[in-house]
Each structure stands twice: as C-alpha cells, then as structure tokens.
PDB file of C-alpha atoms in Angstrom:
ATOM      1  CA  MET A   1      15.783  57.491 -57.350  1.00  0.00           C
ATOM      2  CA  SER A   2      13.119  56.210 -60.193  1.00  0.00           C
ATOM      3  CA  LEU A   3      13.610  53.430 -62.738  1.00  0.00           C
ATOM      4  CA  CYS A   4      11.155  52.797 -65.280  1.00  0.00           C
ATOM      5  CA  VAL A   5      10.830  50.203 -67.890  1.00  0.00           C
ATOM      6  CA  THR A   6       8.956  50.713 -70.986  1.00  0.00           C
ATOM      7  CA  PHE A   7       8.128  47.863 -73.217  1.00  0.00           C
ATOM      8  CA  LEU A   8       8.031  49.265 -76.958  1.00  0.00           C
ATOM      9  CA  GLY A   9       7.846  46.979 -79.017  1.00  0.00           C
ATOM     10  CA  THR A  10       8.105  43.046 -77.210  1.00  0.00           C
ATOM     11  CA  SER A  11       6.326  41.155 -81.031  1.00  0.00           C
ATOM     12  CA  GLY A  12       8.699  38.035 -82.313  1.00  0.00           C
ATOM     13  CA  ALA A  13      10.136  38.706 -86.631  1.00  0.00           C
ATOM     14  CA  VAL A  14       7.411  39.457 -87.908  1.00  0.00           C
ATOM     15  CA  PRO A  15       4.746  42.681 -85.853  1.00  0.00           C
ATOM     16  CA  THR A  16       1.893  42.497 -85.564  1.00  0.00           C
ATOM     17  CA  THR A  17      -1.354  44.455 -85.721  1.00  0.00           C
ATOM     18  CA  GLN A  18      -0.955  44.641 -81.603  1.00  0.00           C
ATOM     19  CA  ARG A  19       2.542  44.472 -81.243  1.00  0.00           C
ATOM     20  CA  ASN A  20       5.532  46.180 -82.615  1.00  0.00           C
ATOM     21  CA  THR A  21       9.011  44.168 -83.322  1.00  0.00           C
ATOM     22  CA  SER A  22      11.816  44.927 -80.589  1.00  0.00           C
ATOM     23  CA  SER A  23      12.820  47.964 -78.428  1.00  0.00           C
ATOM     24  CA  VAL A  24      12.840  48.498 -74.243  1.00  0.00           C
ATOM     25  CA  PHE A  25      12.406  51.829 -72.867  1.00  0.00           C
ATOM     26  CA  VAL A  26      14.705  52.356 -69.511  1.00  0.00           C
ATOM     27  CA  ARG A  27      14.101  55.221 -67.991  1.00  0.00           C
ATOM     28  CA  ARG A  28      16.695  55.689 -64.895  1.00  0.00           C
ATOM     29  CA  GLU A  29      16.890  59.189 -63.249  1.00  0.00           C
ATOM     30  CA  GLY A  30      17.715  62.220 -66.015  1.00  0.00           C
ATOM     31  CA  ASP A  31      19.374  58.598 -67.956  1.00  0.00           C
ATOM     32  CA  ARG A  32      17.578  57.175 -71.198  1.00  0.00           C
ATOM     33  CA  PHE A  33      18.379  53.927 -72.871  1.00  0.00           C
ATOM     34  CA  LEU A  34      17.500  51.463 -75.783  1.00  0.00           C
ATOM     35  CA  PHE A  35      17.239  47.966 -75.719  1.00  0.00           C
ATOM     36  CA  ASP A  36      17.055  47.216 -79.258  1.00  0.00           C
ATOM     37  CA  CYS A  37      15.188  49.614 -81.726  1.00  0.00           C
ATOM     38  CA  GLY A  38      12.786  47.434 -84.398  1.00  0.00           C
ATOM     39  CA  GLU A  39      11.596  49.074 -87.312  1.00  0.00           C
ATOM     40  CA  GLY A  40       9.022  51.652 -86.524  1.00  0.00           C
ATOM     41  CA  THR A  41      11.032  52.156 -82.905  1.00  0.00           C
ATOM     42  CA  GLN A  42      10.875  56.314 -83.582  1.00  0.00           C
ATOM     43  CA  ARG A  43       6.670  56.087 -83.285  1.00  0.00           C
ATOM     44  CA  GLN A  44       5.871  54.241 -80.446  1.00  0.00           C
ATOM     45  CA  MET A  45       8.230  56.525 -78.004  1.00  0.00           C
ATOM     46  CA  MET A  46       6.229  59.349 -78.941  1.00  0.00           C
ATOM     47  CA  ARG A  47       2.880  57.015 -78.983  1.00  0.00           C
ATOM     48  CA  PHE A  48       3.995  55.692 -75.040  1.00  0.00           C
ATOM     49  CA  GLY A  49       6.490  59.429 -74.583  1.00  0.00           C
ATOM     50  CA  THR A  50       9.363  58.147 -73.727  1.00  0.00           C
ATOM     51  CA  GLY A  51      11.286  60.933 -75.842  1.00  0.00           C
ATOM     52  CA  PHE A  52      14.144  60.673 -77.855  1.00  0.00           C
ATOM     53  CA  ALA A  53      16.863  61.857 -75.263  1.00  0.00           C
ATOM     54  CA  VAL A  54      18.584  58.895 -75.583  1.00  0.00           C
ATOM     55  CA  SER A  55      22.486  58.506 -74.952  1.00  0.00           C
ATOM     56  CA  HIS A  56      23.052  55.637 -75.368  1.00  0.00           C
ATOM     57  CA  ILE A  57      21.708  52.208 -77.390  1.00  0.00           C
ATOM     58  CA  PHE A  58      22.526  48.713 -77.471  1.00  0.00           C
ATOM     59  CA  VAL A  59      21.715  46.518 -80.185  1.00  0.00           C
ATOM     60  CA  THR A  60      21.799  42.734 -79.478  1.00  0.00           C
ATOM     61  CA  HIS A  61      22.255  41.169 -82.306  1.00  0.00           C
ATOM     62  CA  MET A  62      21.711  42.711 -86.576  1.00  0.00           C
ATOM     63  CA  HIS A  63      18.552  40.812 -87.219  1.00  0.00           C
ATOM     64  CA  GLY A  64      16.597  43.607 -88.662  1.00  0.00           C
ATOM     65  CA  ASP A  65      13.371  42.885 -86.147  1.00  0.00           C
ATOM     66  CA  HIS A  66      16.421  44.557 -83.781  1.00  0.00           C
ATOM     67  CA  THR A  67      17.859  47.256 -85.784  1.00  0.00           C
ATOM     68  CA  LEU A  68      15.418  48.921 -88.584  1.00  0.00           C
ATOM     69  CA  GLY A  69      14.348  51.260 -86.761  1.00  0.00           C
ATOM     70  CA  LEU A  70      17.886  53.290 -86.097  1.00  0.00           C
ATOM     71  CA  PRO A  71      18.045  54.756 -89.844  1.00  0.00           C
ATOM     72  CA  GLY A  72      14.804  57.041 -88.819  1.00  0.00           C
ATOM     73  CA  LEU A  73      14.989  56.835 -85.347  1.00  0.00           C
ATOM     74  CA  LEU A  74      18.503  59.050 -85.889  1.00  0.00           C
ATOM     75  CA  GLN A  75      17.010  60.900 -89.316  1.00  0.00           C
ATOM     76  CA  THR A  76      13.855  61.987 -87.055  1.00  0.00           C
ATOM     77  CA  MET A  77      17.098  63.011 -83.640  1.00  0.00           C
ATOM     78  CA  ASP A  78      18.730  64.369 -86.045  1.00  0.00           C
ATOM     79  CA  PHE A  79      15.650  66.833 -87.709  1.00  0.00           C
ATOM     80  CA  ASN A  80      14.790  67.289 -84.065  1.00  0.00           C
ATOM     81  CA  GLU A  81      18.412  69.168 -84.276  1.00  0.00           C
ATOM     82  CA  ARG A  82      19.502  66.772 -81.669  1.00  0.00           C
ATOM     83  CA  GLU A  83      23.821  68.205 -80.310  1.00  0.00           C
ATOM     84  CA  ALA A  84      24.095  65.527 -77.509  1.00  0.00           C
ATOM     85  CA  PRO A  85      26.542  62.478 -78.931  1.00  0.00           C
ATOM     86  CA  LEU A  86      25.151  59.677 -79.630  1.00  0.00           C
ATOM     87  CA  SER A  87      26.653  56.080 -77.873  1.00  0.00           C
ATOM     88  CA  ILE A  88      25.530  53.262 -80.625  1.00  0.00           C
ATOM     89  CA  HIS A  89      26.598  49.035 -78.357  1.00  0.00           C
ATOM     90  CA  VAL A  90      26.170  46.392 -80.950  1.00  0.00           C
ATOM     91  CA  PRO A  91      28.226  43.045 -80.578  1.00  0.00           C
ATOM     92  CA  SER A  92      32.047  42.596 -81.763  1.00  0.00           C
ATOM     93  CA  GLY A  93      32.412  42.387 -85.493  1.00  0.00           C
ATOM     94  CA  LYS A  94      29.094  44.368 -86.595  1.00  0.00           C
ATOM     95  CA  GLN A  95      30.419  47.871 -86.220  1.00  0.00           C
ATOM     96  CA  ASN A  96      30.892  48.612 -90.196  1.00  0.00           C
ATOM     97  CA  ALA A  97      27.477  46.912 -90.423  1.00  0.00           C
ATOM     98  CA  VAL A  98      25.476  49.791 -88.295  1.00  0.00           C
ATOM     99  CA  GLU A  99      27.487  52.513 -89.380  1.00  0.00           C
ATOM    100  CA  ARG A 100      26.061  51.380 -93.169  1.00  0.00           C
ATOM    101  CA  LEU A 101      22.372  50.566 -92.227  1.00  0.00           C
ATOM    102  CA  VAL A 102      22.888  54.414 -90.642  1.00  0.00           C
ATOM    103  CA  GLY A 103      24.032  55.839 -93.408  1.00  0.00           C
ATOM    104  CA  ALA A 104      20.945  53.870 -96.070  1.00  0.00           C
ATOM    105  CA  THR A 105      19.723  56.956 -96.734  1.00  0.00           C
ATOM    106  CA  GLY A 106      22.979  58.867 -97.060  1.00  0.00           C
ATOM    107  CA  ALA A 107      22.261  61.013 -94.336  1.00  0.00           C
ATOM    108  CA  LYS A 108      25.086  62.020 -92.620  1.00  0.00           C
ATOM    109  CA  PRO A 109      23.636  62.353 -89.013  1.00  0.00           C
ATOM    110  CA  SER A 110      25.373  66.314 -87.720  1.00  0.00           C
ATOM    111  CA  PHE A 111      25.124  65.455 -83.923  1.00  0.00           C
ATOM    112  CA  PRO A 112      28.535  62.066 -83.554  1.00  0.00           C
ATOM    113  CA  VAL A 113      26.973  58.735 -83.594  1.00  0.00           C
ATOM    114  CA  ARG A 114      29.604  56.827 -81.666  1.00  0.00           C
ATOM    115  CA  ILE A 115      29.790  52.975 -82.568  1.00  0.00           C
ATOM    116  CA  HIS A 116      30.836  50.475 -79.945  1.00  0.00           C
ATOM    117  CA  GLY A 117      31.824  46.849 -79.959  1.00  0.00           C
ATOM    118  CA  VAL A 118      31.244  44.563 -77.088  1.00  0.00           C
ATOM    119  CA  GLU A 119      32.617  41.200 -76.070  1.00  0.00           C
ATOM    120  CA  GLY A 120      29.930  39.022 -73.814  1.00  0.00           C
ATOM    121  CA  GLY A 121      31.604  39.598 -70.405  1.00  0.00           C
ATOM    122  CA  GLU A 122      32.527  42.861 -71.113  1.00  0.00           C
ATOM    123  CA  VAL A 123      30.783  46.454 -69.396  1.00  0.00           C
ATOM    124  CA  ALA A 124      29.601  48.298 -72.089  1.00  0.00           C
ATOM    125  CA  LEU A 125      28.855  51.429 -69.978  1.00  0.00           C
ATOM    126  CA  GLU A 126      30.064  51.854 -66.963  1.00  0.00           C
ATOM    127  CA  ALA A 127      28.546  55.003 -64.689  1.00  0.00           C
ATOM    128  CA  GLU A 128      29.776  56.395 -61.591  1.00  0.00           C
ATOM    129  CA  ALA A 129      26.709  54.272 -59.322  1.00  0.00           C
ATOM    130  CA  TYR A 130      25.651  51.711 -61.931  1.00  0.00           C
ATOM    131  CA  GLU A 131      26.531  49.729 -65.293  1.00  0.00           C
ATOM    132  CA  ILE A 132      25.868  47.490 -68.111  1.00  0.00           C
ATOM    133  CA  ARG A 133      27.841  44.439 -68.879  1.00  0.00           C
ATOM    134  CA  ALA A 134      26.732  42.662 -71.578  1.00  0.00           C
ATOM    135  CA  PHE A 135      27.091  38.958 -71.467  1.00  0.00           C
ATOM    136  CA  GLU A 136      27.114  35.880 -74.262  1.00  0.00           C
ATOM    137  CA  THR A 137      23.646  34.403 -75.520  1.00  0.00           C
ATOM    138  CA  GLU A 138      22.909  31.909 -77.849  1.00  0.00           C
ATOM    139  CA  HIS A 139      21.405  32.615 -80.556  1.00  0.00           C
ATOM    140  CA  ASP A 140      21.293  31.983 -85.233  1.00  0.00           C
ATOM    141  CA  ALA A 141      24.054  34.567 -85.411  1.00  0.00           C
ATOM    142  CA  ARG A 142      26.056  37.570 -83.648  1.00  0.00           C
ATOM    143  CA  SER A 143      24.374  38.315 -80.765  1.00  0.00           C
ATOM    144  CA  VAL A 144      24.584  39.228 -76.926  1.00  0.00           C
ATOM    145  CA  GLY A 145      22.289  40.147 -73.920  1.00  0.00           C
ATOM    146  CA  TYR A 146      23.279  43.099 -71.363  1.00  0.00           C
ATOM    147  CA  ALA A 147      22.669  43.990 -67.359  1.00  0.00           C
ATOM    148  CA  LEU A 148      22.132  46.876 -66.115  1.00  0.00           C
ATOM    149  CA  VAL A 149      23.117  46.589 -62.760  1.00  0.00           C
ATOM    150  CA  GLU A 150      23.668  49.283 -59.496  1.00  0.00           C
ATOM    151  CA  ASN A 151      26.004  49.497 -56.995  1.00  0.00           C
ATOM    152  CA  GLU A 152      25.562  48.370 -53.302  1.00  0.00           C
ATOM    153  CA  ARG A 153      23.964  51.566 -51.389  1.00  0.00           C
ATOM    154  CA  LYS A 154      25.230  52.360 -48.639  1.00  0.00           C
ATOM    155  CA  GLY A 155      23.335  50.832 -45.073  1.00  0.00           C
ATOM    156  CA  ARG A 156      21.310  52.320 -43.374  1.00  0.00           C
ATOM    157  CA  PHE A 157      21.944  55.255 -41.290  1.00  0.00           C
ATOM    158  CA  ASN A 158      20.704  54.053 -37.419  1.00  0.00           C
ATOM    159  CA  ARG A 159      19.680  58.178 -35.667  1.00  0.00           C
ATOM    160  CA  GLU A 160      18.599  56.534 -32.836  1.00  0.00           C
ATOM    161  CA  ARG A 161      22.016  54.556 -31.998  1.00  0.00           C
ATOM    162  CA  ALA A 162      24.113  57.586 -32.925  1.00  0.00           C
ATOM    163  CA  GLU A 163      21.807  59.310 -30.215  1.00  0.00           C
ATOM    164  CA  GLU A 164      22.821  57.343 -27.689  1.00  0.00           C
ATOM    165  CA  LEU A 165      26.289  57.196 -28.301  1.00  0.00           C
ATOM    166  CA  GLY A 166      25.949  60.859 -28.420  1.00  0.00           C
ATOM    167  CA  VAL A 167      26.577  61.790 -31.268  1.00  0.00           C
ATOM    168  CA  PRO A 168      24.718  65.214 -32.305  1.00  0.00           C
ATOM    169  CA  ILE A 169      22.705  66.004 -34.579  1.00  0.00           C
ATOM    170  CA  GLY A 170      24.671  67.417 -37.546  1.00  0.00           C
ATOM    171  CA  PRO A 171      26.931  67.252 -39.634  1.00  0.00           C
ATOM    172  CA  LYS A 172      28.467  63.998 -38.469  1.00  0.00           C
ATOM    173  CA  PHE A 173      25.369  62.320 -39.061  1.00  0.00           C
ATOM    174  CA  GLN A 174      27.045  62.954 -42.074  1.00  0.00           C
ATOM    175  CA  LYS A 175      30.002  61.750 -41.915  1.00  0.00           C
ATOM    176  CA  LEU A 176      29.498  58.503 -40.081  1.00  0.00           C
ATOM    177  CA  HIS A 177      26.780  57.152 -42.902  1.00  0.00           C
ATOM    178  CA  ALA A 178      29.750  58.735 -45.442  1.00  0.00           C
ATOM    179  CA  GLY A 179      31.751  55.417 -44.181  1.00  0.00           C
ATOM    180  CA  GLU A 180      34.165  57.983 -42.088  1.00  0.00           C
ATOM    181  CA  PRO A 181      34.819  57.937 -37.487  1.00  0.00           C
ATOM    182  CA  VAL A 182      34.301  60.910 -35.950  1.00  0.00           C
ATOM    183  CA  GLU A 183      35.526  61.812 -32.588  1.00  0.00           C
ATOM    184  CA  LEU A 184      33.363  63.688 -29.596  1.00  0.00           C
ATOM    185  CA  GLU A 185      33.961  66.359 -27.164  1.00  0.00           C
ATOM    186  CA  GLY A 186      35.608  63.917 -24.931  1.00  0.00           C
ATOM    187  CA  GLY A 187      37.348  62.446 -27.729  1.00  0.00           C
ATOM    188  CA  THR A 188      35.044  59.360 -27.762  1.00  0.00           C
ATOM    189  CA  VAL A 189      35.735  57.825 -31.687  1.00  0.00           C
ATOM    190  CA  ILE A 190      32.125  56.311 -32.767  1.00  0.00           C
ATOM    191  CA  GLU A 191      33.183  54.149 -36.493  1.00  0.00           C
ATOM    192  CA  PRO A 192      30.436  53.729 -39.146  1.00  0.00           C
ATOM    193  CA  ASP A 193      30.006  50.648 -38.782  1.00  0.00           C
ATOM    194  CA  GLN A 194      28.749  51.527 -34.687  1.00  0.00           C
ATOM    195  CA  VAL A 195      25.738  53.066 -36.278  1.00  0.00           C
ATOM    196  CA  VAL A 196      25.430  51.777 -40.215  1.00  0.00           C
ATOM    197  CA  GLY A 197      23.993  48.976 -41.113  1.00  0.00           C
ATOM    198  CA  ASP A 198      25.167  46.786 -43.485  1.00  0.00           C
ATOM    199  CA  PRO A 199      25.272  47.787 -47.609  1.00  0.00           C
ATOM    200  CA  ARG A 200      22.017  47.463 -49.935  1.00  0.00           C
ATOM    201  CA  PRO A 201      22.063  45.807 -52.822  1.00  0.00           C
ATOM    202  CA  GLY A 202      21.488  47.885 -56.446  1.00  0.00           C
ATOM    203  CA  ARG A 203      18.412  46.804 -58.494  1.00  0.00           C
ATOM    204  CA  LYS A 204      19.508  44.777 -61.920  1.00  0.00           C
ATOM    205  CA  ILE A 205      17.939  44.619 -65.302  1.00  0.00           C
ATOM    206  CA  ILE A 206      18.464  42.078 -67.643  1.00  0.00           C
ATOM    207  CA  TYR A 207      17.663  42.153 -72.449  1.00  0.00           C
ATOM    208  CA  THR A 208      18.326  39.008 -72.812  1.00  0.00           C
ATOM    209  CA  GLY A 209      17.524  39.537 -76.803  1.00  0.00           C
ATOM    210  CA  ASP A 210      16.610  36.600 -79.252  1.00  0.00           C
ATOM    211  CA  THR A 211      18.482  33.436 -77.393  1.00  0.00           C
ATOM    212  CA  ARG A 212      17.779  30.190 -76.323  1.00  0.00           C
ATOM    213  CA  PRO A 213      18.230  29.256 -72.547  1.00  0.00           C
ATOM    214  CA  THR A 214      22.151  29.585 -71.200  1.00  0.00           C
ATOM    215  CA  ASP A 215      23.770  29.158 -68.374  1.00  0.00           C
ATOM    216  CA  THR A 216      25.361  32.708 -68.692  1.00  0.00           C
ATOM    217  CA  THR A 217      22.059  33.921 -68.742  1.00  0.00           C
ATOM    218  CA  VAL A 218      20.903  32.531 -64.925  1.00  0.00           C
ATOM    219  CA  ASP A 219      24.269  33.602 -64.240  1.00  0.00           C
ATOM    220  CA  ALA A 220      23.906  37.611 -65.405  1.00  0.00           C
ATOM    221  CA  ALA A 221      20.974  37.774 -64.482  1.00  0.00           C
ATOM    222  CA  ASP A 222      21.317  36.273 -60.567  1.00  0.00           C
ATOM    223  CA  ASP A 223      18.448  37.797 -57.912  1.00  0.00           C
ATOM    224  CA  ALA A 224      17.526  40.050 -60.609  1.00  0.00           C
ATOM    225  CA  ASP A 225      15.172  42.330 -60.231  1.00  0.00           C
ATOM    226  CA  LEU A 226      13.285  42.267 -63.401  1.00  0.00           C
ATOM    227  CA  LEU A 227      14.678  39.509 -65.733  1.00  0.00           C
ATOM    228  CA  ILE A 228      13.101  40.141 -69.512  1.00  0.00           C
ATOM    229  CA  HIS A 229      13.892  37.202 -71.993  1.00  0.00           C
ATOM    230  CA  ASP A 230      12.293  35.732 -75.172  1.00  0.00           C
ATOM    231  CA  ALA A 231       9.509  34.026 -75.174  1.00  0.00           C
ATOM    232  CA  THR A 232       9.352  33.543 -78.878  1.00  0.00           C
ATOM    233  CA  PHE A 233       6.721  30.368 -78.798  1.00  0.00           C
ATOM    234  CA  ALA A 234       4.390  27.966 -76.730  1.00  0.00           C
ATOM    235  CA  SER A 235       5.895  24.715 -74.685  1.00  0.00           C
ATOM    236  CA  ASP A 236       4.382  23.063 -79.138  1.00  0.00           C
ATOM    237  CA  ASN A 237       6.903  24.558 -81.041  1.00  0.00           C
ATOM    238  CA  ALA A 238       9.886  23.608 -78.691  1.00  0.00           C
ATOM    239  CA  ASP A 239      12.009  22.106 -81.825  1.00  0.00           C
ATOM    240  CA  ARG A 240      11.199  25.283 -84.502  1.00  0.00           C
ATOM    241  CA  ALA A 241      12.689  27.549 -80.637  1.00  0.00           C
ATOM    242  CA  GLY A 242      16.022  25.283 -80.716  1.00  0.00           C
ATOM    243  CA  ARG A 243      16.422  25.689 -84.060  1.00  0.00           C
ATOM    244  CA  THR A 244      15.969  29.174 -84.673  1.00  0.00           C
ATOM    245  CA  GLY A 245      17.911  29.963 -82.000  1.00  0.00           C
ATOM    246  CA  HIS A 246      15.082  31.966 -79.833  1.00  0.00           C
ATOM    247  CA  SER A 247      12.909  29.783 -76.238  1.00  0.00           C
ATOM    248  CA  THR A 248      10.060  29.203 -76.048  1.00  0.00           C
ATOM    249  CA  ALA A 249       7.659  30.587 -72.027  1.00  0.00           C
ATOM    250  CA  THR A 250       7.997  27.151 -70.403  1.00  0.00           C
ATOM    251  CA  ASP A 251      12.777  28.140 -70.985  1.00  0.00           C
ATOM    252  CA  ALA A 252      12.416  31.288 -70.107  1.00  0.00           C
ATOM    253  CA  ALA A 253      10.584  30.408 -67.046  1.00  0.00           C
ATOM    254  CA  GLN A 254      13.132  28.120 -65.747  1.00  0.00           C
ATOM    255  CA  ILE A 255      15.845  30.539 -66.707  1.00  0.00           C
ATOM    256  CA  ALA A 256      14.091  33.065 -64.123  1.00  0.00           C
ATOM    257  CA  SER A 257      13.614  30.434 -61.392  1.00  0.00           C
ATOM    258  CA  ARG A 258      17.280  28.881 -61.320  1.00  0.00           C
ATOM    259  CA  ALA A 259      18.214  32.666 -61.559  1.00  0.00           C
ATOM    260  CA  ASN A 260      16.068  33.441 -58.335  1.00  0.00           C
ATOM    261  CA  ALA A 261      14.121  36.477 -60.320  1.00  0.00           C
ATOM    262  CA  LYS A 262      12.175  38.337 -58.770  1.00  0.00           C
ATOM    263  CA  ARG A 263       9.928  39.566 -62.104  1.00  0.00           C
ATOM    264  CA  LEU A 264       9.829  37.953 -65.847  1.00  0.00           C
ATOM    265  CA  ALA A 265       8.555  39.664 -68.787  1.00  0.00           C
ATOM    266  CA  LEU A 266       8.370  37.409 -72.035  1.00  0.00           C
ATOM    267  CA  VAL A 267       8.908  39.394 -75.139  1.00  0.00           C
ATOM    268  CA  HIS A 268      10.036  38.915 -78.801  1.00  0.00           C
ATOM    269  CA  VAL A 269       6.290  36.738 -78.695  1.00  0.00           C
ATOM    270  CA  SER A 270       5.604  35.283 -81.943  1.00  0.00           C
ATOM    271  CA  SER A 271       3.341  36.365 -84.356  1.00  0.00           C
ATOM    272  CA  ARG A 272       0.815  33.262 -84.598  1.00  0.00           C
ATOM    273  CA  TYR A 273      -0.122  34.702 -80.760  1.00  0.00           C
ATOM    274  CA  ALA A 274      -0.708  38.149 -82.449  1.00  0.00           C
ATOM    275  CA  GLY A 275      -3.858  38.379 -80.058  1.00  0.00           C
ATOM    276  CA  HIS A 276      -3.849  35.829 -77.513  1.00  0.00           C
ATOM    277  CA  ALA A 277      -0.741  35.834 -75.927  1.00  0.00           C
ATOM    278  CA  ARG A 278      -2.656  34.376 -72.261  1.00  0.00           C
ATOM    279  CA  PRO A 279      -0.843  30.650 -73.639  1.00  0.00           C
ATOM    280  CA  ILE A 280       2.383  32.317 -73.306  1.00  0.00           C
ATOM    281  CA  GLU A 281       1.692  33.629 -70.598  1.00  0.00           C
ATOM    282  CA  ARG A 282       0.167  30.763 -68.497  1.00  0.00           C
ATOM    283  CA  GLU A 283       3.085  28.520 -69.185  1.00  0.00           C
ATOM    284  CA  ALA A 284       5.528  30.174 -68.164  1.00  0.00           C
ATOM    285  CA  ARG A 285       3.988  30.789 -64.620  1.00  0.00           C
ATOM    286  CA  GLU A 286       2.973  27.018 -64.316  1.00  0.00           C
ATOM    287  CA  VAL A 287       6.845  26.971 -63.928  1.00  0.00           C
ATOM    288  CA  PHE A 288       7.975  30.349 -62.452  1.00  0.00           C
ATOM    289  CA  ASP A 289       5.627  31.448 -58.983  1.00  0.00           C
ATOM    290  CA  GLY A 290       2.305  32.391 -61.110  1.00  0.00           C
ATOM    291  CA  LYS A 291       2.209  35.938 -61.023  1.00  0.00           C
ATOM    292  CA  ARG A 292       5.688  37.034 -61.382  1.00  0.00           C
ATOM    293  CA  ALA A 293       5.845  35.701 -65.144  1.00  0.00           C
ATOM    294  CA  PHE A 294       4.148  38.149 -67.479  1.00  0.00           C
ATOM    295  CA  VAL A 295       3.372  39.053 -71.305  1.00  0.00           C
ATOM    296  CA  PRO A 296       3.930  42.668 -71.489  1.00  0.00           C
ATOM    297  CA  ASP A 297       1.149  45.202 -73.869  1.00  0.00           C
ATOM    298  CA  ASP A 298       3.883  47.749 -75.694  1.00  0.00           C
ATOM    299  CA  GLY A 299       3.658  50.166 -73.845  1.00  0.00           C
ATOM    300  CA  ASP A 300       3.575  48.573 -70.767  1.00  0.00           C
ATOM    301  CA  GLU A 301       5.564  50.514 -67.986  1.00  0.00           C
ATOM    302  CA  VAL A 302       7.295  49.182 -65.257  1.00  0.00           C
ATOM    303  CA  ASP A 303       8.351  50.638 -61.906  1.00  0.00           C
ATOM    304  CA  VAL A 304      11.568  48.232 -60.768  1.00  0.00           C
ATOM    305  CA  PRO A 305      11.663  49.481 -56.878  1.00  0.00           C
ATOM    306  CA  TYR A 306      14.765  49.266 -54.581  1.00  0.00           C
ATOM    307  CA  PRO A 307      15.098  45.984 -52.616  1.00  0.00           C
ATOM    308  CA  GLY A 308      13.558  44.918 -49.899  1.00  0.00           C
ATOM    309  CA  ASP A 309      11.705  48.322 -50.586  1.00  0.00           C
TER     310      ASP A 309
END
C-alpha cells in the first residue's frame, strides 16, 4: 500500500525562483490529497506530474501564501470537465472566506465544492483504513495542522505454526488471519492468537503549516513516520520567528525529537535562504539525529514505508 509525499511548494511567504509557496501533495494508493494551496500550486502539480484528481484539500490557515492557488486550481479543474465533488477543509469560522476566495473570479465551478470547518482535535476525514485529524497550532492567524493516521494493521500470520497445529492450507488460514477461530476435523479449535502476531502500527504523516513550536504538535506527531514542520528561520532569527508565529529549524528539530518522529522535513523556508538552505538543514541535524532531518526541494518525493518494513 503506497504512501507518497510530493513537496510542491517549500518557500515561506515570498516565493523564489527555486521555491514556490506552500503546498504538499499526498498520495495514498488511489486517494490524493492537497495540504495548503499557495499561488502557483496548479503549475507545480503539472510540473511534477501529480495530476489534479485530488478529492480533499486541507488548508491550515487563510494567509495568501497558503490559499491564493485555490481559485486557479478550481478553474483548471472546471476547464478539465471535472464532475467529482471536492471537499475543502479549513479552520472553523473561515468557511465564508474560502467561499469568497473561490468565487473571486465570478465563475462558479460546475462540480460540487464542499467547504468544511474543523477545530483542533476533530477528525476532518474518516476513511475505512485511516483518518485525517486536525490539531491546534499557534500562528498569528486562526490555524490548525493535520495528521494522516492509518489504522493498525493485522499481525503477521505464522504459516509454519499453523501447519504445525494441523490447520490445512486454504480458507482456514484466511479465517484465522481475519480474527476468527477455526475447528479442525478432530474437533480441536485453533484461536487466532495462536498463529497471528500482535497488531502492527500503520503510518503517520504530520503537516503543521505555519506555527510556533507547540505541545499539541508533539502529541499529534508521536512516533510519526514523517513530520513536515515549519522551519522558516535559522536560530539567529529566533526573535523574528516568535513575533511572526513561526519556528526555527532548531524548534522543529526539538519537536521531532520530543515526538520520536522518524523523519523531519523542514518547510516554509524564508526567501533569505532561497539558494542556500543548508544552514536550516545543518542546524536541525545538530539536534535531530543527522540525516533524518532534511530540507526538501520543490518536486522532491518521499515514500513512507510501513514501520519495521
């Protein structure tokens, strides 16, 4: 079951020739999501081949570098004769602002657009095998972050042990792995826990959007496979980061360490580091275990494997 992240925009509020404004594309098998949609996102989607077949867009807050791509993207979807509905999730109370933004050109999309307000602590999207949850962040505007959290997976089936116990190869294997006991010809009942291991964790991706370092992010990112965190400044601009509701690379690395995250992607990089983001990356790696911290370039893809696989 593939889970892949494409970084469409990794710049701070001001785009550069190397980095577009904020947007992250996530593909989980046939499901496709967009987290934030800064100006130029649709071109990035074309440039890096993600396609436009997203079903849900998750907006962290209403600043332009996270939202101004919405009108153009929806208009392009309309031109492409999209019929499937699109859901846009925004911090609670900002639904009208998104409606006005989407309708700024005076054209109404021909496909259904559903806008949902979400509070920190709420489930924005519940699917059969995963959830996307909102969590509180701390910015200079109403904001939330999002966590894609997969359900636990079934434990591994011990075929060798099942055969030792006399279970015939075939449908009884499937029943045991599905959690159902089976009866053998002699009347012996085999319970699933005799041949199936402990449940295995699913995967978890965290996207903070713009935020100061917060305990709620640590909680949301507990054991995350990939934490995508605001790292607008290096520590020599820590005061500015605090005043503007952002984090430094050190802040992000400390959050990742506290959360026991497996990897840390540093995004929303200020334009002052446009061509040389190494100070951001180097600073984070001093705190968070070497190469597990990185500054992605626009277009970079990260595959997220299952824990332990």
